[in-house]
PDB file of N, CA, C and O in Angstrom:
ATOM      1  N   THR A   1     -17.219  11.557  14.610  1.00  0.00           N
ATOM      2  CA  THR A   1     -18.518  11.540  15.259  1.00  0.00           C
ATOM      3  C   THR A   1     -19.427  10.610  14.477  1.00  0.00           C
ATOM      4  O   THR A   1     -19.520  10.725  13.254  1.00  0.00           O
ATOM      5  N   TYR A   2     -20.070   9.690  15.175  1.00  0.00           N
ATOM      6  CA  TYR A   2     -20.948   8.712  14.543  1.00  0.00           C
ATOM      7  C   TYR A   2     -22.314   8.727  15.216  1.00  0.00           C
ATOM      8  O   TYR A   2     -22.421   8.844  16.437  1.00  0.00           O
ATOM      9  N   LYS A   3     -23.330   8.590  14.392  1.00  0.00           N
ATOM     10  CA  LYS A   3     -24.692   8.534  14.883  1.00  0.00           C
ATOM     11  C   LYS A   3     -24.944   7.179  15.541  1.00  0.00           C
ATOM     12  O   LYS A   3     -24.401   6.163  15.109  1.00  0.00           O
ATOM     13  N   ILE A   4     -25.767   7.185  16.579  1.00  0.00           N
ATOM     14  CA  ILE A   4     -26.160   5.955  17.270  1.00  0.00           C
ATOM     15  C   ILE A   4     -27.659   5.771  17.104  1.00  0.00           C
ATOM     16  O   ILE A   4     -28.432   6.714  17.275  1.00  0.00           O
ATOM     17  N   LYS A   5     -28.039   4.550  16.769  1.00  0.00           N
ATOM     18  CA  LYS A   5     -29.456   4.186  16.709  1.00  0.00           C
ATOM     19  C   LYS A   5     -29.673   2.991  17.628  1.00  0.00           C
ATOM     20  O   LYS A   5     -28.795   2.141  17.767  1.00  0.00           O
ATOM     21  N   ILE A   6     -30.839   2.957  18.226  1.00  0.00           N
ATOM     22  CA  ILE A   6     -31.215   1.791  19.021  1.00  0.00           C
ATOM     23  C   ILE A   6     -31.841   0.785  18.055  1.00  0.00           C
ATOM     24  O   ILE A   6     -32.836   1.090  17.395  1.00  0.00           O
ATOM     25  N   THR A   7     -31.214  -0.387  17.935  1.00  0.00           N
ATOM     26  CA  THR A   7     -31.689  -1.408  17.005  1.00  0.00           C
ATOM     27  C   THR A   7     -31.735  -2.762  17.707  1.00  0.00           C
ATOM     28  O   THR A   7     -31.090  -2.969  18.732  1.00  0.00           O
ATOM     29  N   ARG A   8     -32.469  -3.656  17.118  1.00  0.00           N
ATOM     30  CA  ARG A   8     -32.600  -5.006  17.678  1.00  0.00           C
ATOM     31  C   ARG A   8     -31.390  -5.848  17.288  1.00  0.00           C
ATOM     32  O   ARG A   8     -31.042  -5.949  16.109  1.00  0.00           O
ATOM     33  N   SER A   9     -30.728  -6.426  18.279  1.00  0.00           N
ATOM     34  CA  SER A   9     -29.623  -7.342  18.032  1.00  0.00           C
ATOM     35  C   SER A   9     -30.173  -8.761  18.047  1.00  0.00           C
ATOM     36  O   SER A   9     -30.703  -9.211  19.066  1.00  0.00           O
ATOM     37  N   LYS A  10     -30.058  -9.453  16.915  1.00  0.00           N
ATOM     38  CA  LYS A  10     -30.504 -10.845  16.860  1.00  0.00           C
ATOM     39  C   LYS A  10     -29.628 -11.715  17.760  1.00  0.00           C
ATOM     40  O   LYS A  10     -30.111 -12.622  18.417  1.00  0.00           O
ATOM     41  N   GLN A  11     -28.332 -11.420  17.775  1.00  0.00           N
ATOM     42  CA  GLN A  11     -27.396 -12.224  18.557  1.00  0.00           C
ATOM     43  C   GLN A  11     -27.687 -12.118  20.056  1.00  0.00           C
ATOM     44  O   GLN A  11     -27.650 -13.109  20.772  1.00  0.00           O
ATOM     45  N   LEU A  12     -27.996 -10.914  20.525  1.00  0.00           N
ATOM     46  CA  LEU A  12     -28.246 -10.717  21.956  1.00  0.00           C
ATOM     47  C   LEU A  12     -29.731 -10.748  22.299  1.00  0.00           C
ATOM     48  O   LEU A  12     -30.086 -10.704  23.475  1.00  0.00           O
ATOM     49  N   ASP A  13     -30.586 -10.794  21.275  1.00  0.00           N
ATOM     50  CA  ASP A  13     -32.033 -10.864  21.440  1.00  0.00           C
ATOM     51  C   ASP A  13     -32.577  -9.731  22.303  1.00  0.00           C
ATOM     52  O   ASP A  13     -33.371  -9.940  23.206  1.00  0.00           O
ATOM     53  N   ARG A  14     -32.109  -8.532  22.000  1.00  0.00           N
ATOM     54  CA  ARG A  14     -32.587  -7.346  22.714  1.00  0.00           C
ATOM     55  C   ARG A  14     -32.184  -6.103  21.937  1.00  0.00           C
ATOM     56  O   ARG A  14     -31.349  -6.171  21.033  1.00  0.00           O
ATOM     57  N   ASN A  15     -32.759  -4.972  22.288  1.00  0.00           N
ATOM     58  CA  ASN A  15     -32.377  -3.697  21.681  1.00  0.00           C
ATOM     59  C   ASN A  15     -31.019  -3.270  22.218  1.00  0.00           C
ATOM     60  O   ASN A  15     -30.732  -3.430  23.408  1.00  0.00           O
ATOM     61  N   MET A  16     -30.223  -2.720  21.301  1.00  0.00           N
ATOM     62  CA  MET A  16     -28.862  -2.299  21.640  1.00  0.00           C
ATOM     63  C   MET A  16     -28.523  -1.011  20.896  1.00  0.00           C
ATOM     64  O   MET A  16     -29.030  -0.772  19.800  1.00  0.00           O
ATOM     65  N   PRO A  17     -27.614  -0.196  21.462  1.00  0.00           N
ATOM     66  CA  PRO A  17     -27.135   0.968  20.723  1.00  0.00           C
ATOM     67  C   PRO A  17     -26.110   0.535  19.663  1.00  0.00           C
ATOM     68  O   PRO A  17     -25.193  -0.235  19.954  1.00  0.00           O
ATOM     69  N   LYS A  18     -26.317   1.021  18.435  1.00  0.00           N
ATOM     70  CA  LYS A  18     -25.464   0.644  17.310  1.00  0.00           C
ATOM     71  C   LYS A  18     -24.952   1.894  16.616  1.00  0.00           C
ATOM     72  O   LYS A  18     -25.711   2.832  16.373  1.00  0.00           O
ATOM     73  N   LEU A  19     -23.653   1.922  16.291  1.00  0.00           N
ATOM     74  CA  LEU A  19     -23.090   3.007  15.503  1.00  0.00           C
ATOM     75  C   LEU A  19     -23.481   2.790  14.053  1.00  0.00           C
ATOM     76  O   LEU A  19     -23.425   1.652  13.560  1.00  0.00           O
ATOM     77  N   VAL A  20     -23.871   3.854  13.383  1.00  0.00           N
ATOM     78  CA  VAL A  20     -24.280   3.733  11.982  1.00  0.00           C
ATOM     79  C   VAL A  20     -23.377   4.591  11.098  1.00  0.00           C
ATOM     80  O   VAL A  20     -22.770   5.558  11.552  1.00  0.00           O
ATOM     81  N   ASP A  21     -23.299   4.184   9.842  1.00  0.00           N
ATOM     82  CA  ASP A  21     -22.526   4.901   8.826  1.00  0.00           C
ATOM     83  C   ASP A  21     -21.037   5.002   9.168  1.00  0.00           C
ATOM     84  O   ASP A  21     -20.394   6.025   8.921  1.00  0.00           O
ATOM     85  N   VAL A  22     -20.483   3.915   9.711  1.00  0.00           N
ATOM     86  CA  VAL A  22     -19.043   3.859   9.966  1.00  0.00           C
ATOM     87  C   VAL A  22     -18.398   3.252   8.723  1.00  0.00           C
ATOM     88  O   VAL A  22     -18.715   2.118   8.354  1.00  0.00           O
ATOM     89  N   PRO A  23     -17.502   3.999   8.059  1.00  0.00           N
ATOM     90  CA  PRO A  23     -16.895   3.478   6.832  1.00  0.00           C
ATOM     91  C   PRO A  23     -16.191   2.133   7.054  1.00  0.00           C
ATOM     92  O   PRO A  23     -15.449   1.965   8.025  1.00  0.00           O
ATOM     93  N   ASP A  24     -16.471   1.173   6.200  1.00  0.00           N
ATOM     94  CA  ASP A  24     -15.845  -0.154   6.195  1.00  0.00           C
ATOM     95  C   ASP A  24     -16.181  -1.016   7.410  1.00  0.00           C
ATOM     96  O   ASP A  24     -15.520  -2.025   7.653  1.00  0.00           O
ATOM     97  N   TYR A  25     -17.159  -0.617   8.210  1.00  0.00           N
ATOM     98  CA  TYR A  25     -17.560  -1.408   9.375  1.00  0.00           C
ATOM     99  C   TYR A  25     -19.079  -1.465   9.465  1.00  0.00           C
ATOM    100  O   TYR A  25     -19.775  -0.552   9.055  1.00  0.00           O
ATOM    101  N   SER A  26     -19.555  -2.539  10.037  1.00  0.00           N
ATOM    102  CA  SER A  26     -20.983  -2.658  10.332  1.00  0.00           C
ATOM    103  C   SER A  26     -21.120  -3.424  11.640  1.00  0.00           C
ATOM    104  O   SER A  26     -20.162  -4.030  12.129  1.00  0.00           O
ATOM    105  N   ARG A  27     -22.312  -3.369  12.203  1.00  0.00           N
ATOM    106  CA  ARG A  27     -22.602  -4.089  13.431  1.00  0.00           C
ATOM    107  C   ARG A  27     -21.706  -3.687  14.603  1.00  0.00           C
ATOM    108  O   ARG A  27     -21.291  -4.531  15.388  1.00  0.00           O
ATOM    109  N   ILE A  28     -21.380  -2.421  14.730  1.00  0.00           N
ATOM    110  CA  ILE A  28     -20.624  -1.956  15.887  1.00  0.00           C
ATOM    111  C   ILE A  28     -21.622  -1.559  16.963  1.00  0.00           C
ATOM    112  O   ILE A  28     -22.344  -0.578  16.828  1.00  0.00           O
ATOM    113  N   LEU A  29     -21.666  -2.351  18.015  1.00  0.00           N
ATOM    114  CA  LEU A  29     -22.578  -2.092  19.125  1.00  0.00           C
ATOM    115  C   LEU A  29     -21.821  -1.531  20.314  1.00  0.00           C
ATOM    116  O   LEU A  29     -20.607  -1.687  20.430  1.00  0.00           O
ATOM    117  N   ILE A  30     -22.551  -0.903  21.198  1.00  0.00           N
ATOM    118  CA  ILE A  30     -22.031  -0.537  22.511  1.00  0.00           C
ATOM    119  C   ILE A  30     -22.667  -1.521  23.478  1.00  0.00           C
ATOM    120  O   ILE A  30     -23.898  -1.667  23.504  1.00  0.00           O
ATOM    121  N   HIS A  31     -21.844  -2.237  24.236  1.00  0.00           N
ATOM    122  CA  HIS A  31     -22.393  -3.234  25.156  1.00  0.00           C
ATOM    123  C   HIS A  31     -21.471  -3.490  26.332  1.00  0.00           C
ATOM    124  O   HIS A  31     -20.425  -2.864  26.461  1.00  0.00           O
ATOM    125  N   TRP A  32     -21.900  -4.392  27.191  1.00  0.00           N
ATOM    126  CA  TRP A  32     -21.136  -4.755  28.375  1.00  0.00           C
ATOM    127  C   TRP A  32     -20.090  -5.799  27.995  1.00  0.00           C
ATOM    128  O   TRP A  32     -20.181  -6.474  26.988  1.00  0.00           O
ATOM    129  N   GLY A  33     -19.103  -5.937  28.852  1.00  0.00           N
ATOM    130  CA  GLY A  33     -18.059  -6.950  28.685  1.00  0.00           C
ATOM    131  C   GLY A  33     -16.935  -6.649  29.657  1.00  0.00           C
ATOM    132  O   GLY A  33     -16.702  -5.494  30.016  1.00  0.00           O
ATOM    133  N   ASP A  34     -16.270  -7.691  30.087  1.00  0.00           N
ATOM    134  CA  ASP A  34     -15.242  -7.518  31.109  1.00  0.00           C
ATOM    135  C   ASP A  34     -13.824  -7.387  30.556  1.00  0.00           C
ATOM    136  O   ASP A  34     -12.983  -6.729  31.146  1.00  0.00           O
ATOM    137  N   VAL A  35     -13.573  -8.040  29.425  1.00  0.00           N
ATOM    138  CA  VAL A  35     -12.224  -8.052  28.853  1.00  0.00           C
ATOM    139  C   VAL A  35     -12.281  -7.795  27.354  1.00  0.00           C
ATOM    140  O   VAL A  35     -13.335  -7.906  26.725  1.00  0.00           O
ATOM    141  N   GLU A  36     -11.138  -7.494  26.765  1.00  0.00           N
ATOM    142  CA  GLU A  36     -11.060  -7.110  25.352  1.00  0.00           C
ATOM    143  C   GLU A  36     -11.705  -8.131  24.419  1.00  0.00           C
ATOM    144  O   GLU A  36     -12.371  -7.764  23.460  1.00  0.00           O
ATOM    145  N   VAL A  37     -11.544  -9.409  24.712  1.00  0.00           N
ATOM    146  CA  VAL A  37     -12.102 -10.441  23.831  1.00  0.00           C
ATOM    147  C   VAL A  37     -13.629 -10.352  23.773  1.00  0.00           C
ATOM    148  O   VAL A  37     -14.240 -10.755  22.787  1.00  0.00           O
ATOM    149  N   ASP A  38     -14.271  -9.793  24.796  1.00  0.00           N
ATOM    150  CA  ASP A  38     -15.726  -9.622  24.801  1.00  0.00           C
ATOM    151  C   ASP A  38     -16.183  -8.589  23.774  1.00  0.00           C
ATOM    152  O   ASP A  38     -17.349  -8.575  23.388  1.00  0.00           O
ATOM    153  N   ALA A  39     -15.268  -7.715  23.354  1.00  0.00           N
ATOM    154  CA  ALA A  39     -15.641  -6.610  22.469  1.00  0.00           C
ATOM    155  C   ALA A  39     -15.999  -7.080  21.064  1.00  0.00           C
ATOM    156  O   ALA A  39     -16.944  -6.587  20.469  1.00  0.00           O
ATOM    157  N   GLU A  40     -15.251  -8.008  20.503  1.00  0.00           N
ATOM    158  CA  GLU A  40     -15.465  -8.492  19.139  1.00  0.00           C
ATOM    159  C   GLU A  40     -15.705  -7.341  18.166  1.00  0.00           C
ATOM    160  O   GLU A  40     -16.618  -7.372  17.347  1.00  0.00           O
ATOM    161  N   GLY A  41     -14.927  -6.264  18.275  1.00  0.00           N
ATOM    162  CA  GLY A  41     -15.052  -5.130  17.373  1.00  0.00           C
ATOM    163  C   GLY A  41     -16.046  -4.083  17.826  1.00  0.00           C
ATOM    164  O   GLY A  41     -16.282  -3.107  17.131  1.00  0.00           O
ATOM    165  N   CYS A  42     -16.642  -4.286  18.980  1.00  0.00           N
ATOM    166  CA  CYS A  42     -17.629  -3.345  19.503  1.00  0.00           C
ATOM    167  C   CYS A  42     -17.000  -2.451  20.563  1.00  0.00           C
ATOM    168  O   CYS A  42     -15.813  -2.545  20.849  1.00  0.00           O
ATOM    169  N   ILE A  43     -17.808  -1.602  21.166  1.00  0.00           N
ATOM    170  CA  ILE A  43     -17.355  -0.698  22.220  1.00  0.00           C
ATOM    171  C   ILE A  43     -17.895  -1.208  23.548  1.00  0.00           C
ATOM    172  O   ILE A  43     -19.105  -1.415  23.694  1.00  0.00           O
ATOM    173  N   LEU A  44     -17.005  -1.448  24.490  1.00  0.00           N
ATOM    174  CA  LEU A  44     -17.401  -1.901  25.822  1.00  0.00           C
ATOM    175  C   LEU A  44     -17.461  -0.725  26.779  1.00  0.00           C
ATOM    176  O   LEU A  44     -16.724   0.250  26.621  1.00  0.00           O
ATOM    177  N   VAL A  45     -18.321  -0.829  27.774  1.00  0.00           N
ATOM    178  CA  VAL A  45     -18.416   0.189  28.820  1.00  0.00           C
ATOM    179  C   VAL A  45     -18.219  -0.469  30.178  1.00  0.00           C
ATOM    180  O   VAL A  45     -18.461  -1.665  30.344  1.00  0.00           O
ATOM    181  N   GLY A  46     -17.780   0.317  31.134  1.00  0.00           N
ATOM    182  CA  GLY A  46     -17.612  -0.167  32.502  1.00  0.00           C
ATOM    183  C   GLY A  46     -17.569   1.001  33.452  1.00  0.00           C
ATOM    184  O   GLY A  46     -17.327   2.138  33.051  1.00  0.00           O
ATOM    185  N   GLN A  47     -17.820   0.729  34.711  1.00  0.00           N
ATOM    186  CA  GLN A  47     -17.725   1.785  35.718  1.00  0.00           C
ATOM    187  C   GLN A  47     -16.301   1.939  36.211  1.00  0.00           C
ATOM    188  O   GLN A  47     -15.939   2.977  36.762  1.00  0.00           O
ATOM    189  N   THR A  48     -15.480   0.904  36.039  1.00  0.00           N
ATOM    190  CA  THR A  48     -14.063   0.968  36.373  1.00  0.00           C
ATOM    191  C   THR A  48     -13.289   0.296  35.248  1.00  0.00           C
ATOM    192  O   THR A  48     -13.837  -0.494  34.483  1.00  0.00           O
ATOM    193  N   SER A  49     -12.017   0.619  35.134  1.00  0.00           N
ATOM    194  CA  SER A  49     -11.164  -0.055  34.160  1.00  0.00           C
ATOM    195  C   SER A  49      -9.780  -0.218  34.749  1.00  0.00           C
ATOM    196  O   SER A  49      -9.344   0.559  35.603  1.00  0.00           O
ATOM    197  N   GLY A  50      -9.097  -1.239  34.306  1.00  0.00           N
ATOM    198  CA  GLY A  50      -7.750  -1.514  34.776  1.00  0.00           C
ATOM    199  C   GLY A  50      -7.055  -2.439  33.812  1.00  0.00           C
ATOM    200  O   GLY A  50      -7.594  -2.769  32.747  1.00  0.00           O
ATOM    201  N   LYS A  51      -5.877  -2.881  34.181  1.00  0.00           N
ATOM    202  CA  LYS A  51      -5.095  -3.726  33.275  1.00  0.00           C
ATOM    203  C   LYS A  51      -5.778  -5.055  32.976  1.00  0.00           C
ATOM    204  O   LYS A  51      -5.528  -5.673  31.957  1.00  0.00           O
ATOM    205  N   ASP A  52      -6.675  -5.499  33.852  1.00  0.00           N
ATOM    206  CA  ASP A  52      -7.366  -6.770  33.656  1.00  0.00           C
ATOM    207  C   ASP A  52      -8.724  -6.623  32.986  1.00  0.00           C
ATOM    208  O   ASP A  52      -9.432  -7.598  32.787  1.00  0.00           O
ATOM    209  N   GLY A  53      -9.141  -5.390  32.659  1.00  0.00           N
ATOM    210  CA  GLY A  53     -10.410  -5.192  31.977  1.00  0.00           C
ATOM    211  C   GLY A  53     -11.306  -4.203  32.697  1.00  0.00           C
ATOM    212  O   GLY A  53     -10.837  -3.321  33.414  1.00  0.00           O
ATOM    213  N   PHE A  54     -12.609  -4.383  32.510  1.00  0.00           N
ATOM    214  CA  PHE A  54     -13.601  -3.465  33.060  1.00  0.00           C
ATOM    215  C   PHE A  54     -14.294  -4.075  34.265  1.00  0.00           C
ATOM    216  O   PHE A  54     -14.417  -5.291  34.372  1.00  0.00           O
ATOM    217  N   GLY A  55     -14.787  -3.194  35.130  1.00  0.00           N
ATOM    218  CA  GLY A  55     -15.572  -3.628  36.274  1.00  0.00           C
ATOM    219  C   GLY A  55     -16.959  -3.030  36.210  1.00  0.00           C
ATOM    220  O   GLY A  55     -17.162  -1.951  35.656  1.00  0.00           O
ATOM    221  N   ARG A  56     -17.912  -3.760  36.742  1.00  0.00           N
ATOM    222  CA  ARG A  56     -19.307  -3.323  36.790  1.00  0.00           C
ATOM    223  C   ARG A  56     -19.807  -2.896  35.407  1.00  0.00           C
ATOM    224  O   ARG A  56     -20.500  -1.901  35.251  1.00  0.00           O
ATOM    225  N   SER A  57     -19.473  -3.699  34.426  1.00  0.00           N
ATOM    226  CA  SER A  57     -19.794  -3.380  33.046  1.00  0.00           C
ATOM    227  C   SER A  57     -21.299  -3.398  32.777  1.00  0.00           C
ATOM    228  O   SER A  57     -21.819  -2.509  32.099  1.00  0.00           O
ATOM    229  N   LYS A  58     -22.002  -4.404  33.289  1.00  0.00           N
ATOM    230  CA  LYS A  58     -23.457  -4.459  33.047  1.00  0.00           C
ATOM    231  C   LYS A  58     -24.161  -3.285  33.706  1.00  0.00           C
ATOM    232  O   LYS A  58     -25.102  -2.733  33.137  1.00  0.00           O
ATOM    233  N   MET A  59     -23.715  -2.890  34.879  1.00  0.00           N
ATOM    234  CA  MET A  59     -24.314  -1.732  35.549  1.00  0.00           C
ATOM    235  C   MET A  59     -24.094  -0.476  34.710  1.00  0.00           C
ATOM    236  O   MET A  59     -25.007   0.333  34.537  1.00  0.00           O
ATOM    237  N   ALA A  60     -22.885  -0.314  34.197  1.00  0.00           N
ATOM    238  CA  ALA A  60     -22.571   0.853  33.368  1.00  0.00           C
ATOM    239  C   ALA A  60     -23.418   0.842  32.099  1.00  0.00           C
ATOM    240  O   ALA A  60     -23.969   1.872  31.696  1.00  0.00           O
ATOM    241  N   PHE A  61     -23.534  -0.325  31.469  1.00  0.00           N
ATOM    242  CA  PHE A  61     -24.335  -0.420  30.254  1.00  0.00           C
ATOM    243  C   PHE A  61     -25.794  -0.084  30.537  1.00  0.00           C
ATOM    244  O   PHE A  61     -26.414   0.671  29.793  1.00  0.00           O
ATOM    245  N   ASN A  62     -26.351  -0.653  31.581  1.00  0.00           N
ATOM    246  CA  ASN A  62     -27.767  -0.411  31.895  1.00  0.00           C
ATOM    247  C   ASN A  62     -28.039   1.069  32.144  1.00  0.00           C
ATOM    248  O   ASN A  62     -29.063   1.598  31.695  1.00  0.00           O
ATOM    249  N   THR A  63     -27.135   1.746  32.830  1.00  0.00           N
ATOM    250  CA  THR A  63     -27.284   3.184  33.067  1.00  0.00           C
ATOM    251  C   THR A  63     -27.225   3.958  31.751  1.00  0.00           C
ATOM    252  O   THR A  63     -28.065   4.815  31.481  1.00  0.00           O
ATOM    253  N   LEU A  64     -26.223   3.645  30.925  1.00  0.00           N
ATOM    254  CA  LEU A  64     -26.081   4.314  29.630  1.00  0.00           C
ATOM    255  C   LEU A  64     -27.271   4.018  28.726  1.00  0.00           C
ATOM    256  O   LEU A  64     -27.829   4.924  28.098  1.00  0.00           O
ATOM    257  N   PHE A  65     -27.688   2.749  28.658  1.00  0.00           N
ATOM    258  CA  PHE A  65     -28.774   2.373  27.768  1.00  0.00           C
ATOM    259  C   PHE A  65     -30.081   3.068  28.153  1.00  0.00           C
ATOM    260  O   PHE A  65     -30.846   3.480  27.273  1.00  0.00           O
ATOM    261  N   ALA A  66     -30.325   3.231  29.434  1.00  0.00           N
ATOM    262  CA  ALA A  66     -31.530   3.939  29.876  1.00  0.00           C
ATOM    263  C   ALA A  66     -31.528   5.369  29.358  1.00  0.00           C
ATOM    264  O   ALA A  66     -32.551   5.869  28.867  1.00  0.00           O
ATOM    265  N   LYS A  67     -30.383   6.034  29.430  1.00  0.00           N
ATOM    266  CA  LYS A  67     -30.279   7.412  28.934  1.00  0.00           C
ATOM    267  C   LYS A  67     -30.429   7.473  27.420  1.00  0.00           C
ATOM    268  O   LYS A  67     -31.102   8.361  26.887  1.00  0.00           O
ATOM    269  N   LEU A  68     -29.787   6.539  26.710  1.00  0.00           N
ATOM    270  CA  LEU A  68     -29.894   6.516  25.248  1.00  0.00           C
ATOM    271  C   LEU A  68     -31.323   6.212  24.808  1.00  0.00           C
ATOM    272  O   LEU A  68     -31.824   6.814  23.860  1.00  0.00           O
ATOM    273  N   SER A  69     -31.974   5.297  25.493  1.00  0.00           N
ATOM    274  CA  SER A  69     -33.357   4.945  25.158  1.00  0.00           C
ATOM    275  C   SER A  69     -34.294   6.121  25.375  1.00  0.00           C
ATOM    276  O   SER A  69     -35.197   6.370  24.570  1.00  0.00           O
ATOM    277  N   GLU A  70     -34.070   6.850  26.446  1.00  0.00           N
ATOM    278  CA  GLU A  70     -34.883   8.035  26.729  1.00  0.00           C
ATOM    279  C   GLU A  70     -34.704   9.083  25.634  1.00  0.00           C
ATOM    280  O   GLU A  70     -35.674   9.669  25.151  1.00  0.00           O
ATOM    281  N   ALA A  71     -33.464   9.289  25.220  1.00  0.00           N
ATOM    282  CA  ALA A  71     -33.190  10.256  24.153  1.00  0.00           C
ATOM    283  C   ALA A  71     -33.818   9.798  22.839  1.00  0.00           C
ATOM    284  O   ALA A  71     -34.392  10.601  22.101  1.00  0.00           O
ATOM    285  N   ALA A  72     -33.716   8.519  22.535  1.00  0.00           N
ATOM    286  CA  ALA A  72     -34.300   7.991  21.298  1.00  0.00           C
ATOM    287  C   ALA A  72     -35.821   8.133  21.316  1.00  0.00           C
ATOM    288  O   ALA A  72     -36.422   8.498  20.305  1.00  0.00           O
ATOM    289  N   ALA A  73     -36.428   7.866  22.463  1.00  0.00           N
ATOM    290  CA  ALA A  73     -37.883   7.990  22.574  1.00  0.00           C
ATOM    291  C   ALA A  73     -38.332   9.437  22.383  1.00  0.00           C
ATOM    292  O   ALA A  73     -39.417   9.697  21.861  1.00  0.00           O
ATOM    293  N   ALA A  74     -37.470  10.381  22.775  1.00  0.00           N
ATOM    294  CA  ALA A  74     -37.761  11.808  22.602  1.00  0.00           C
ATOM    295  C   ALA A  74     -37.364  12.304  21.213  1.00  0.00           C
ATOM    296  O   ALA A  74     -37.399  13.499  20.947  1.00  0.00           O
ATOM    297  N   LYS A  75     -36.956  11.373  20.344  1.00  0.00           N
ATOM    298  CA  LYS A  75     -36.568  11.694  18.962  1.00  0.00           C
ATOM    299  C   LYS A  75     -35.340  12.611  18.888  1.00  0.00           C
ATOM    300  O   LYS A  75     -35.176  13.386  17.960  1.00  0.00           O
ATOM    301  N   GLU A  76     -34.472  12.516  19.905  1.00  0.00           N
ATOM    302  CA  GLU A  76     -33.238  13.303  19.906  1.00  0.00           C
ATOM    303  C   GLU A  76     -32.185  12.584  19.069  1.00  0.00           C
ATOM    304  O   GLU A  76     -32.182  11.355  18.979  1.00  0.00           O
ATOM    305  N   ASP A  77     -31.290  13.355  18.461  1.00  0.00           N
ATOM    306  CA  ASP A  77     -30.151  12.763  17.769  1.00  0.00           C
ATOM    307  C   ASP A  77     -29.157  12.285  18.826  1.00  0.00           C
ATOM    308  O   ASP A  77     -28.880  12.983  19.797  1.00  0.00           O
ATOM    309  N   ILE A  78     -28.624  11.092  18.621  1.00  0.00           N
ATOM    310  CA  ILE A  78     -27.640  10.524  19.536  1.00  0.00           C
ATOM    311  C   ILE A  78     -26.374  10.264  18.733  1.00  0.00           C
ATOM    312  O   ILE A  78     -26.428   9.678  17.646  1.00  0.00           O
ATOM    313  N   SER A  79     -25.237  10.686  19.275  1.00  0.00           N
ATOM    314  CA  SER A  79     -23.972  10.441  18.573  1.00  0.00           C
ATOM    315  C   SER A  79     -22.868  10.190  19.572  1.00  0.00           C
ATOM    316  O   SER A  79     -23.006  10.440  20.770  1.00  0.00           O
ATOM    317  N   ILE A  80     -21.760   9.675  19.055  1.00  0.00           N
ATOM    318  CA  ILE A  80     -20.581   9.405  19.869  1.00  0.00           C
ATOM    319  C   ILE A  80     -19.366   9.926  19.124  1.00  0.00           C
ATOM    320  O   ILE A  80     -19.269   9.810  17.892  1.00  0.00           O
ATOM    321  N   ASP A  81     -18.453  10.539  19.847  1.00  0.00           N
ATOM    322  CA  ASP A  81     -17.181  10.984  19.279  1.00  0.00           C
ATOM    323  C   ASP A  81     -16.120   9.948  19.618  1.00  0.00           C
ATOM    324  O   ASP A  81     -15.941   9.584  20.777  1.00  0.00           O
ATOM    325  N   ILE A  82     -15.444   9.446  18.606  1.00  0.00           N
ATOM    326  CA  ILE A  82     -14.345   8.500  18.784  1.00  0.00           C
ATOM    327  C   ILE A  82     -13.051   9.287  18.592  1.00  0.00           C
ATOM    328  O   ILE A  82     -12.846   9.889  17.538  1.00  0.00           O
ATOM    329  N   VAL A  83     -12.201   9.295  19.609  1.00  0.00           N
ATOM    330  CA  VAL A  83     -10.941  10.019  19.536  1.00  0.00           C
ATOM    331  C   VAL A  83      -9.789   9.067  19.830  1.00  0.00           C
ATOM    332  O   VAL A  83      -9.938   8.114  20.585  1.00  0.00           O
ATOM    333  N   LYS A  84      -8.665   9.314  19.219  1.00  0.00           N
ATOM    334  CA  LYS A  84      -7.468   8.530  19.496  1.00  0.00           C
ATOM    335  C   LYS A  84      -6.924   8.984  20.834  1.00  0.00           C
ATOM    336  O   LYS A  84      -6.815  10.166  21.109  1.00  0.00           O
ATOM    337  N   GLY A  85      -6.591   8.008  21.661  1.00  0.00           N
ATOM    338  CA  GLY A  85      -6.104   8.338  23.003  1.00  0.00           C
ATOM    339  C   GLY A  85      -4.680   8.006  23.233  1.00  0.00           C
ATOM    340  O   GLY A  85      -3.948   7.481  22.527  1.00  0.00           O
TER     341      GLY A  85
END
C-alpha cells in the first residue's frame, strides 16, 4: 500500500497523482497512456484493456483524477494497493 499525493509534474506541466515513499523508486505517477511504452515506469489507467493496450485512457484518467483531487481537497488520505496478478 502506497500513499498518493497530488503534485505538480514539470514534465506534463500539470498536477498529477504521485506514489510516495516507494522503496528504490521515485516519480511514479498515475496517468493516461495507450500502450506499455507510455508508462515509463508509471501506472497507466484505461476504461478498457486488451492485448494491444488500453482504451479511453484519458477519459479514465480524468474521472480518476477528479475523485483524487476531491479527496485531496477534503484532506483525506489517498492510497493505492499494488498486488501481484
